[in-house]
XYZ file of C-alpha atoms in Angstrom:
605
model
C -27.914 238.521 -96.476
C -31.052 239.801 -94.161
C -34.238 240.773 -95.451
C -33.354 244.175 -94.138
C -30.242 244.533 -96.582
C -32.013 242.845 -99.825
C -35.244 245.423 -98.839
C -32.783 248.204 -98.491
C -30.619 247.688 -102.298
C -33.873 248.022 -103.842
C -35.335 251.206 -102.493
C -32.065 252.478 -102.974
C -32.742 252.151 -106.336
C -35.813 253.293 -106.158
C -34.288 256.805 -104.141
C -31.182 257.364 -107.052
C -34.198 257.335 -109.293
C -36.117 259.876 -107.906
C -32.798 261.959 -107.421
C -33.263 263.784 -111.147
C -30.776 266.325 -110.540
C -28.097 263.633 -108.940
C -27.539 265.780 -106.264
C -28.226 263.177 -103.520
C -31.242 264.470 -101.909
C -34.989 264.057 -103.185
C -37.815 266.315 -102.877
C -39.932 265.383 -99.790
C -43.296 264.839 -102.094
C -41.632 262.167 -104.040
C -40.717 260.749 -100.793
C -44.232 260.566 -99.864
C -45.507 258.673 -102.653
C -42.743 256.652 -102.248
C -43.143 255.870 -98.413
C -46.962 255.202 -99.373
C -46.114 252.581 -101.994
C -43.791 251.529 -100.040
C -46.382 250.590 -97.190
C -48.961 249.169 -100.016
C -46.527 246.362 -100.940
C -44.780 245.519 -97.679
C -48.780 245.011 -95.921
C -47.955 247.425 -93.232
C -50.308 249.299 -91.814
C -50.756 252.982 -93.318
C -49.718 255.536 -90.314
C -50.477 258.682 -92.108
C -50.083 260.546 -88.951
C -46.391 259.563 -88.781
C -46.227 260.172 -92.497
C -47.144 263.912 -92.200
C -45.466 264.681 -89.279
C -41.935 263.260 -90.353
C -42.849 264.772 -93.668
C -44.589 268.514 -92.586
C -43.547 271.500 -94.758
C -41.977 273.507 -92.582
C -38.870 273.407 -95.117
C -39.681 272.915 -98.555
C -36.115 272.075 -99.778
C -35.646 268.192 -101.170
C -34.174 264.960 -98.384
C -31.171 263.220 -98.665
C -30.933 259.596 -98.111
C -29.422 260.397 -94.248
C -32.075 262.162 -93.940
C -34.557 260.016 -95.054
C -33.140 256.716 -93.314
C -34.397 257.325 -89.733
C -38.269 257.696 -91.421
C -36.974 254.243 -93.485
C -36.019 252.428 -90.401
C -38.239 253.794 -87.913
C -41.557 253.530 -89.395
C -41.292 251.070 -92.713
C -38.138 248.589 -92.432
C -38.943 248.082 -88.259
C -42.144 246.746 -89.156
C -41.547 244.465 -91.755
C -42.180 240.784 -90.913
C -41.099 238.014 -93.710
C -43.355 236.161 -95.295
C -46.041 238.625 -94.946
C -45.745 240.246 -98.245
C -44.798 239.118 -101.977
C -41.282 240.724 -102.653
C -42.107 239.900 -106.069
C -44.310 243.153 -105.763
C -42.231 244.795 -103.887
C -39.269 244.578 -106.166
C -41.503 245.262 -109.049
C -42.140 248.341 -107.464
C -38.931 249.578 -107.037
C -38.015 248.499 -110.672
C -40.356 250.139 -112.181
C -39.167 253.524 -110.830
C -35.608 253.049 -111.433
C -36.121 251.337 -114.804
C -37.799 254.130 -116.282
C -35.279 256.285 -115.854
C -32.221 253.930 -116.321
C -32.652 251.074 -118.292
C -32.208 252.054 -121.819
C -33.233 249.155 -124.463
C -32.553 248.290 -128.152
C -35.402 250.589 -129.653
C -35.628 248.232 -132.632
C -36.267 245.051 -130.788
C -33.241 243.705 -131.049
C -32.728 243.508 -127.222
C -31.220 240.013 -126.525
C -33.645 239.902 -122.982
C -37.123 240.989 -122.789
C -38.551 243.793 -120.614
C -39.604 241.271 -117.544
C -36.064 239.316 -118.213
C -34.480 242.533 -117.745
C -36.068 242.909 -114.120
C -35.409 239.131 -113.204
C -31.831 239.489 -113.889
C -31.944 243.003 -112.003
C -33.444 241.224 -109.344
C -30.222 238.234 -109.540
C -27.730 241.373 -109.643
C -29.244 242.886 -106.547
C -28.860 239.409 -105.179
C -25.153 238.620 -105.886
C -23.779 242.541 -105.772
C -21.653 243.706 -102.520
C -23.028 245.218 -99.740
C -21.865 248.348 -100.175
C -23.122 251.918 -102.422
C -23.251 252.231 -104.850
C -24.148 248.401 -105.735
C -21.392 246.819 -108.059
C -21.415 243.420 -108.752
C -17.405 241.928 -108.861
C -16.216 240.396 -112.293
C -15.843 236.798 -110.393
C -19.809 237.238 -109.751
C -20.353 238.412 -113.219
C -19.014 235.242 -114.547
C -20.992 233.045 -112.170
C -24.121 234.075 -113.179
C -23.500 234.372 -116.777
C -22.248 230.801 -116.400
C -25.696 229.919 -114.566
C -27.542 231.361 -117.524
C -25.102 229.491 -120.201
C -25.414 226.128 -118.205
C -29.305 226.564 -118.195
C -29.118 227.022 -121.780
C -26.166 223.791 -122.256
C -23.850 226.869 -124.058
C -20.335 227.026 -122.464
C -19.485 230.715 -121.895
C -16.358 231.944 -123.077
C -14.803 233.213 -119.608
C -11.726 234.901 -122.111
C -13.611 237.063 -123.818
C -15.691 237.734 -120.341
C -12.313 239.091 -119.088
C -11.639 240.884 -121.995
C -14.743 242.883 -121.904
C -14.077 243.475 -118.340
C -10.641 245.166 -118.800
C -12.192 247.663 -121.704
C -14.227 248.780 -119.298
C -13.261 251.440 -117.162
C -14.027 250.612 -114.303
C -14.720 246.735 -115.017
C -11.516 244.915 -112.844
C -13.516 246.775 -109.402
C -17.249 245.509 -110.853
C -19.973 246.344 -112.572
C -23.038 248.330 -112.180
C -26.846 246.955 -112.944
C -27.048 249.007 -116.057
C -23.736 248.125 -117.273
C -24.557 244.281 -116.669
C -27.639 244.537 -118.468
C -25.879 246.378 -121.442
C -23.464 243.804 -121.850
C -26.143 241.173 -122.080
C -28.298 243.292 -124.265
C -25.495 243.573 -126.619
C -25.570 240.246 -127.453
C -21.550 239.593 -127.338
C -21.468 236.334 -124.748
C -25.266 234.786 -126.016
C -24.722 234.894 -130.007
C -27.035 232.900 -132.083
C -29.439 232.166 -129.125
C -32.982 232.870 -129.587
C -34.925 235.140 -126.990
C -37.189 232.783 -125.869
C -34.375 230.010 -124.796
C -32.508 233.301 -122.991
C -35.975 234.098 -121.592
C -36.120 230.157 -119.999
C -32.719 230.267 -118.828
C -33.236 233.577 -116.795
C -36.323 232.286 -115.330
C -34.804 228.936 -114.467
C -31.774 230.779 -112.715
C -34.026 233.259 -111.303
C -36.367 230.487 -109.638
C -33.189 228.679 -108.425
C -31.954 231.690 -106.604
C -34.551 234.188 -105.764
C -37.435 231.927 -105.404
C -34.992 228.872 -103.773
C -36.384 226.113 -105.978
C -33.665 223.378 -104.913
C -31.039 222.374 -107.712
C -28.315 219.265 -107.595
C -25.908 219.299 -110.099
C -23.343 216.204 -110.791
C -20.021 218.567 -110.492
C -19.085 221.906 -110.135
C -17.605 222.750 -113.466
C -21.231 222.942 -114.866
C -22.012 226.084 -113.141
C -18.211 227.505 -113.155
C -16.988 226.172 -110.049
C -13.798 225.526 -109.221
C -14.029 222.140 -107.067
C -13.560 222.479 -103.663
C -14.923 221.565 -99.800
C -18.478 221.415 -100.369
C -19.562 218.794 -103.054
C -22.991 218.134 -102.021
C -24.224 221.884 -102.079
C -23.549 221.774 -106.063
C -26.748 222.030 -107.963
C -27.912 221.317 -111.271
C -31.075 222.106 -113.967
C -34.204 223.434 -112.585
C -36.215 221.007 -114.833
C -34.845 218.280 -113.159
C -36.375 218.596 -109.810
C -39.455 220.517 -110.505
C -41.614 218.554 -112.731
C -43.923 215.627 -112.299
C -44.224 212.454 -109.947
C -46.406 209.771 -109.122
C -47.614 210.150 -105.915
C -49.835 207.565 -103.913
C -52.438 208.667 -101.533
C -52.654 208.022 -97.596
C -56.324 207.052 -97.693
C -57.379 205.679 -100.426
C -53.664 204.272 -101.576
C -54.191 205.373 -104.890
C -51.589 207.287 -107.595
C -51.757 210.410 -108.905
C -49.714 212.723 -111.264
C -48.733 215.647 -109.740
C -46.159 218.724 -110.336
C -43.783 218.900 -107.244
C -41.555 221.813 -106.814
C -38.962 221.817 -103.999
C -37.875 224.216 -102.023
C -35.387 224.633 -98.891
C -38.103 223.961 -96.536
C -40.977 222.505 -97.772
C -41.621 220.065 -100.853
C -44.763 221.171 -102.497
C -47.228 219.852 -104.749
C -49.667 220.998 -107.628
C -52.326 219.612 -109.854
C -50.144 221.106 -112.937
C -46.899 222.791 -113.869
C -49.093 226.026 -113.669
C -49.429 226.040 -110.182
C -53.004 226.997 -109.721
C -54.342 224.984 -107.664
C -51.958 223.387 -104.813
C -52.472 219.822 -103.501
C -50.230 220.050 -100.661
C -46.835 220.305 -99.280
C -44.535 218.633 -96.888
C -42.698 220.142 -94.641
C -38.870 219.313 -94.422
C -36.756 219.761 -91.045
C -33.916 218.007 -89.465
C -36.242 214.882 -88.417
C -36.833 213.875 -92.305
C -35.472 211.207 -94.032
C -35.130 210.452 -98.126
C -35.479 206.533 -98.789
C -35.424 203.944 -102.295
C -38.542 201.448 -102.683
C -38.119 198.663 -104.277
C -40.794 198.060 -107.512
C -43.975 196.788 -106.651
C -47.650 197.528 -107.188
C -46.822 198.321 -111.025
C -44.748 201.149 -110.097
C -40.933 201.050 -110.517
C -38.397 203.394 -109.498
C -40.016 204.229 -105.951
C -38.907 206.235 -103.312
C -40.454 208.136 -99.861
C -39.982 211.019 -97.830
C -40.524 210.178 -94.385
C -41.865 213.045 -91.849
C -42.319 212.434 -88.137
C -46.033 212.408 -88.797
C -46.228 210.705 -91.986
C -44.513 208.599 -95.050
C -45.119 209.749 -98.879
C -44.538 207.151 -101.378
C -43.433 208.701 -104.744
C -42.491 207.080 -108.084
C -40.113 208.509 -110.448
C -39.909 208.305 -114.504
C -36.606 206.335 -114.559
C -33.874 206.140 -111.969
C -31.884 209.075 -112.924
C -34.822 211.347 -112.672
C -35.386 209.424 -108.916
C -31.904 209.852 -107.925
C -31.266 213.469 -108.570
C -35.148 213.894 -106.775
C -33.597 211.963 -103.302
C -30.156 214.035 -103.541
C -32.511 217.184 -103.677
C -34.516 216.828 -101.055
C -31.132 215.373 -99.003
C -29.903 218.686 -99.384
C -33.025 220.407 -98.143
C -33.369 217.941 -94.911
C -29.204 218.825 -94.722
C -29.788 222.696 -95.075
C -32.708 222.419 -92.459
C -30.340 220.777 -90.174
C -27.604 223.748 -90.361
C -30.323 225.878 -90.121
C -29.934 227.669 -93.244
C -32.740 229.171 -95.197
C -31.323 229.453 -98.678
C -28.890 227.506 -100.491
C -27.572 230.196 -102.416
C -27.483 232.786 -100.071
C -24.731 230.284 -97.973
C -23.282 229.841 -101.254
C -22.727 233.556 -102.302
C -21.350 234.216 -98.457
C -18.793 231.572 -99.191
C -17.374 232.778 -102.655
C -17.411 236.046 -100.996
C -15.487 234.624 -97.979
C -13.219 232.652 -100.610
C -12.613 236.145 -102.841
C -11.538 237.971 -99.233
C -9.036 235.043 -98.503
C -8.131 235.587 -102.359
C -7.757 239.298 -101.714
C -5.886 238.859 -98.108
C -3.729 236.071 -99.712
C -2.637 238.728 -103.157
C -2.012 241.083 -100.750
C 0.048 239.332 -98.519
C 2.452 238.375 -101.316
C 2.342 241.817 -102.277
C 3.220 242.820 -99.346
C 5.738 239.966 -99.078
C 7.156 240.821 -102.814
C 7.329 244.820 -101.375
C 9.086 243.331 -98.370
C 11.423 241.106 -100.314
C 12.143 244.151 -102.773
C 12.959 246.208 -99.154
C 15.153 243.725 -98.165
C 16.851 243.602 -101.718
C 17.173 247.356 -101.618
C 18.264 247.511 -98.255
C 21.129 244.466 -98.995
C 22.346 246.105 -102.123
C 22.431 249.520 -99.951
C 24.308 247.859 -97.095
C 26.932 245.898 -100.011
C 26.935 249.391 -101.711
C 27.897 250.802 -97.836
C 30.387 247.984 -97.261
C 32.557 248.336 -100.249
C 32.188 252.149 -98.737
C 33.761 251.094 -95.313
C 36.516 248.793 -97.363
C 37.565 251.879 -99.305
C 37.249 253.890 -96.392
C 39.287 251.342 -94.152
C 42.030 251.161 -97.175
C 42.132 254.443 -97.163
C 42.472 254.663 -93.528
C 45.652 252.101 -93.419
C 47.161 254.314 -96.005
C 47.054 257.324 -94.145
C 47.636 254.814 -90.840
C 50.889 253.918 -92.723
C 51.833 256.724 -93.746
C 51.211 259.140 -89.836
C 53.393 255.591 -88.594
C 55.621 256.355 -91.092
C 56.181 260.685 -90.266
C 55.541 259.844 -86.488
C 58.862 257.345 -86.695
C 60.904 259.935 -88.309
C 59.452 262.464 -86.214
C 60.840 260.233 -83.474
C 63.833 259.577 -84.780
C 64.579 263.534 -85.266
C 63.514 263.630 -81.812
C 65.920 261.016 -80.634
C 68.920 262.872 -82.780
C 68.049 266.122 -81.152
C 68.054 264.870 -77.384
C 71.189 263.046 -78.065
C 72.571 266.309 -79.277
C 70.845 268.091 -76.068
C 72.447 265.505 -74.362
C 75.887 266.098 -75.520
C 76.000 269.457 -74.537
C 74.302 269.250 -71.100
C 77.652 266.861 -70.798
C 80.007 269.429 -71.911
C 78.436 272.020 -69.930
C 78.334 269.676 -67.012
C 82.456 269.146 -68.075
C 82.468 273.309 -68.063
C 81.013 273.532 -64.424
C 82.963 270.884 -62.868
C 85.851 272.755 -64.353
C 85.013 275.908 -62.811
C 83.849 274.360 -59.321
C 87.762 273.237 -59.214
C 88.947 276.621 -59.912
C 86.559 277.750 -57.160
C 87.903 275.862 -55.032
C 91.564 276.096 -55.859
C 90.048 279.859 -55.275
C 88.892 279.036 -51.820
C 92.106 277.147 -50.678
C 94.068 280.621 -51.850
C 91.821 282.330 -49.285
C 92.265 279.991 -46.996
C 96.163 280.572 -47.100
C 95.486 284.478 -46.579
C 93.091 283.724 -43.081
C 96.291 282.057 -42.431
C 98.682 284.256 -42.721
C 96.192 286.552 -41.907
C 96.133 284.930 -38.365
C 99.813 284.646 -37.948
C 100.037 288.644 -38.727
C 97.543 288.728 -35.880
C 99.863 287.161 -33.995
C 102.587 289.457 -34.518
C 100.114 292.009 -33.909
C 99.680 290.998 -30.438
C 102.578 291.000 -29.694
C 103.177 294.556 -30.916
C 100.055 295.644 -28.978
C 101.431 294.403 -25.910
C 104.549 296.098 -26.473
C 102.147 299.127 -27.794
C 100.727 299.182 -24.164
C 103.729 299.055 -22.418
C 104.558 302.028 -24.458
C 101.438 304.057 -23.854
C 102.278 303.206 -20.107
C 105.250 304.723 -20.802
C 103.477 307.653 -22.428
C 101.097 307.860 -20.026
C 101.290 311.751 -20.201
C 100.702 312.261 -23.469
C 97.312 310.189 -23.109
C 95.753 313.395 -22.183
C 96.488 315.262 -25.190
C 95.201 312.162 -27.527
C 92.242 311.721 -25.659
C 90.506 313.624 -28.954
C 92.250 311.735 -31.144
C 91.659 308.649 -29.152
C 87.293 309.469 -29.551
C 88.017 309.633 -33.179
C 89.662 306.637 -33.577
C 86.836 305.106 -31.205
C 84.315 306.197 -34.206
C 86.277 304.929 -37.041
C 86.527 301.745 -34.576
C 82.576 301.788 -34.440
C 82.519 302.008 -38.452
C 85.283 299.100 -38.801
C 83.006 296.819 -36.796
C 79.832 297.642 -38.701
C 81.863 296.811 -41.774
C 83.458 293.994 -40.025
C 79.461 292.602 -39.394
C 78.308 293.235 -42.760
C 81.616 291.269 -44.402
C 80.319 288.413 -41.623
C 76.668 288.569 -42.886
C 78.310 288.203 -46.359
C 80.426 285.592 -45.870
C 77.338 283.445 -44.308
C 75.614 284.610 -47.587
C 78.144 283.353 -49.324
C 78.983 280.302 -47.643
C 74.918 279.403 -48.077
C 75.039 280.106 -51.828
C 77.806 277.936 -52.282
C 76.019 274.608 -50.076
C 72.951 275.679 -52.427
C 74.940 275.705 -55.461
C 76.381 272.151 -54.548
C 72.634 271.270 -53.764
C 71.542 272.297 -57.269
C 74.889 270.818 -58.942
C 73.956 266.989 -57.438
C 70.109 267.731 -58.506
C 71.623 268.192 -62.002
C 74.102 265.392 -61.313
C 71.047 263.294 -61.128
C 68.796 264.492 -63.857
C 71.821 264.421 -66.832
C 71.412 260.516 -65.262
C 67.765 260.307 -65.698
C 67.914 262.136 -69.189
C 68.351 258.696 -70.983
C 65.601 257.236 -69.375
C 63.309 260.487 -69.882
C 64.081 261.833 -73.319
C 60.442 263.562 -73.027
C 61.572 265.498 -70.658
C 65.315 266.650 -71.645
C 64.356 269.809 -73.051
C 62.495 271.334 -70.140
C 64.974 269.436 -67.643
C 67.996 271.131 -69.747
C 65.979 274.773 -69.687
C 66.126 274.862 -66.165
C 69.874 273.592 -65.672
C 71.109 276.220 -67.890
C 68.862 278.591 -66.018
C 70.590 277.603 -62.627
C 74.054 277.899 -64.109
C 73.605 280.773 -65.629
C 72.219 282.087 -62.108
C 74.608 280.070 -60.284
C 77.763 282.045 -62.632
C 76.316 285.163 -61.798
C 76.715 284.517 -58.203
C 79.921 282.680 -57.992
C 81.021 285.957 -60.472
C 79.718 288.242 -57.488
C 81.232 286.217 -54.611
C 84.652 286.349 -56.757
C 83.833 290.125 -57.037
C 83.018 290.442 -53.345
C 86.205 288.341 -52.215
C 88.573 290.648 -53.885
C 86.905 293.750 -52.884
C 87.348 292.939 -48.964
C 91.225 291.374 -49.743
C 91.586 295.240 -50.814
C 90.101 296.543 -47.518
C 91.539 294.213 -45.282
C 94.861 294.580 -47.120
C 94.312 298.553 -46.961
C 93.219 298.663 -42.998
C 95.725 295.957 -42.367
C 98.992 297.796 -42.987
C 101.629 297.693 -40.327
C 101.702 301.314 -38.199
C 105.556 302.111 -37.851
C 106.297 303.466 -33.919
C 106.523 306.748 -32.847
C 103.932 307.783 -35.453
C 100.676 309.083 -34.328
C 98.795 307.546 -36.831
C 100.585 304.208 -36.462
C 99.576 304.310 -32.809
C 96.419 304.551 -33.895
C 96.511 301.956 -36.188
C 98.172 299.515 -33.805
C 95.339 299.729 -31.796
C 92.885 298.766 -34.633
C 95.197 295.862 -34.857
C 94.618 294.358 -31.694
C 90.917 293.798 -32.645
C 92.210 292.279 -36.303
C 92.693 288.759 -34.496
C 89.676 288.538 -33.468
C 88.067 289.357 -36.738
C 90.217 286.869 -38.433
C 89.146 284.130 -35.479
C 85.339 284.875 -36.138
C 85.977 284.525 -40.221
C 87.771 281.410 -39.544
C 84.859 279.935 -37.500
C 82.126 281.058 -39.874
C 83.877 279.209 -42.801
């Protein structure tokens, strides 16, 4: 801890104090007194000029401690140099303002600590508490410094009913403020049966050890409340033990002389007295001093010297305890020099404080190791919880798996049933249209007779023609008076051949409708084969055949229609003409041109 912090938890005090109303801010005429004091006891130099300036009244309303902290820093804590003022004083000072206000004693005198007790252990709090506001001292702190005060006195505090204490209080487990501390030692619970005075020597004792840094070497830890650990030689023990008296032997004229030594971190100094009135001298300690054991000699036993780079002091102890725990003390003071540390106890209260945070970083790593371990227990027991989930889920799904295998097989099986039944009776239709192609043809080969005879009537027709023209050579002399019956039969010849081409155009018609219908009869041919192989596709394949035989019906049914019609009109304008009839004649002429309309339908089939 700096001077700056220590300076700064007692005017902070000294600031709460002034703050009647608690409001946080003070009024700026209290803070003028207090700056002044403040100046008295630190020996700095009064700068009034400063004072009124930071201080003028151009607003009358009270300071808070923001506020006033730039004033504090600037002009007060800046110039402060150490060990150029008493802090004694200066913590007197501050006491004395916040005591008045806080620090409530026993009215009837039974206060276990006296009035100046009361500031020396206010003094230790301010010492040991955190460095943070408002100033708590932690139960772990508590303890050590009750223990101090017990081991002073050779009483063993009871650390259970410390920790009892601590957990009534309400806010006891995070620390406890000055005024609480000094309640619990007024009220006499932890220092029963002990008589003021002895309390009064113990708190002095502990306060020189710690405030004042009068050197102390204990034999073990567990005097003071330690736990062991790293740092053995930094243990101390009973002020009496190394402040008291030694023989000490002059440089010039070698002679020995009682005197009271008191030893501090830096320097071992010596007085005519325990009072301290009038010093002797002191020797300085650094990192270049050395602690030896005389041997007996001169009358003196129990000898030992402190040798400094300019000089050696030759000391004599009481008995040898008394000289050994006086050579371990100043060891530890030439040892602290050489680390460069000023006070024992200030290295000491950095390292519980470093050991507490180590405490409080290991707690709440396992904390935070228990919260992750009780994560990962929730999370397994989630993720079991979601796996017997999925195996229901999955069992569930091969039930339903069995039972869609189960309907999609029977589906399949209808399926199968029905396409064999589709199949059937694309077979007996095929049967049924291979049926009716034979009577189609056994129909064509009928026709094919008629051309024939057809022909051979043409034939005969020739023949009659040519005897027809030998007769109209005969009757040449009638031509004259048939020459208008002659233009009309030219006409009806001119309709007979338009019919004649439209029967042609029919017949190719025809004869194209039946190659198309053998075309679409070896397509089905081949897909009734494929239907096995394809049962997917039966249906749609079985659609369209019946849609081509149906179409393929309709036109054979025409073509049969169409056939008979022109066997009527070729019968009708095919009937013999009788001679010496007029209309016969006639009609023997439109029977030379049947040949050739038979020839031409016998080519185009």
């Amino acid at each position: 801890m700096d001077l700056r912090a220590e300076l700064l938890k007692s005017i902070w005090y000294a600031f709460t104090a002034l703050d009647v109303e608690k409001s946080g801010k003070v009024s700026k005429s209290q803070l003028k007194v207090l700056s002044h004091n403040l100046y008295t006891v630190l020996c700095i130099p009064h700068d009034p000029v400063a004072l009124e300036e930071h201080f003028r009244d151009d607003d009358d309303g009270p300071v808070s401690s923001q506020g006033y902290m730039p004033y504090l820093n600037k002009y007060i804590l800046d110039k402060v140099e150490e060990g150029a003022f008493v802090k004694e004083n200066f913590d007197e000072l501050c006491w004395t303002l916040t005591a008045k206000k806080n620090y409530k004693p026993d009215r009837n005198g039974n206060s276990v600590v006296s009035h100046q007790d009361a500031f020396k252990l206010w003094c230790l709090f301010n010492f040991l508490s955190e460095d943070k506001y408002p100033l708590v001292m932690v139960p772990d702190e508590v303890e050590y410094l009750l223990k101090k005060i017990c081991t002073a006195m050779n009483v063993e505090l009871n650390s259970c009913e410390l920790e009892d204490y601590l957990s009534q209080e309400p806010q006891g487990q995070a620390g406890l403020t000055v005024w609480q501390f000094l309640d619990m030692v007024n009220s006499g619970r932890f220092l029963r049966g002990i008589e003021q005075e002895a309390v009064s020597m113990a708190v002095e004792e502990v306060y020189q050890e710690v405030i004042e840094d009068v050197l102390k070497q204990a034999r073990s830890r567990h005097v003071l409340g330690h736990k062991p650990g790293p740092c053995p030689a930094l243990v101390l023990i009973p002020v009496s033990r190394v402040q008291g008296y030694l023989w000490k032997r002059g440089q010039l004229r070698r002679n020995w002389s009682e005197r009271w030594f008191m030893l501090k971190p830096s320097v071992l100094s010596y007085y005519m007295s325990e009072e301290q009135k009038e010093k002797k001298g002191s020797i300085a300690l650094d990192k270049h001093c050395c602690v030896e054991v005389l041997p007996d000699r001169d009358g003196k036993r129990c000898m030992f010297c402190v040798k400094t780079p300019s000089r050696t002091y030759e000391m004599s102890a009481s008995d040898t305890r008394q000289r050994q725990e006086w050579t371990l003390a100043i060891q530890t003071a030439i040892r602290l020099q050489a680390e460069g540390k000023k006070s024992l106890h200030k290295d000491l209260k950095q390292k519980r404080r470093e050991q507490r945070e180590q405490r409080e970083q290991r707690r709440a790593a396992k904390e935070e190791e228990t919260q992750r371990l009780k994560q990962l227990q929730e999370e397994k027991e989630r993720k079991l919880q979601e796996l017997e989930l999925l195996k229901e889920a999955q069992r569930q799904a091969e039930i339903l798996l069995q039972e869609e295998e189960q309907r999609r097989r029977q589906q399949h099986e209808e399926m199968q049933r029905t396409l064999e039944i589709q199949l059937r009776e694309a077979e007996q239709a095929r049967a049924s249209m291979q049926a009716e192609m034979v009577l189609k043809e056994a129909e064509a080969e009928r026709q094919r007779k008629r051309i024939l005879e057809l022909e051979a009537m043409q034939e005969r027709l020739q023949e009659a023609l040519q005897q027809e023209v030998k007769a109209r050579q005969d009757e040449e002399a009638v031509r004259y008076a048939q020459a208008r019956l002659l233009a009309e039969e030219e006409e009806k010849l001119k309709q007979l051949m338009k019919l004649k081409e439209e029967q042609e155009e029919y017949i190719i018609k025809t004869q194209r409708e039946k190659q198309v219908l053998k075309q679409e009869m070896e397509n089905k041919n081949k897909c009734l084969e494929e239907a096995q192989k394809q049962l997917e596709e039966v249906r749609l394949n079985r659609q369209r055949v019946d849609e081509d035989v149906m179409a393929a019906q309709r036109k054979l049914r025409q073509a049969s229609t169409n056939v008979k019609h022109w066997n009527v009109q070729m019968n009708r304008l095919m009937h013999p003409i009788g001679p010496g009839d007029k209309r016969t004649n006639v009609s023997g002429v439109f029977a030379g041109y049947q040949p050739l309309l038979s020839r031409r339908d016998s080519s185009l089939k």
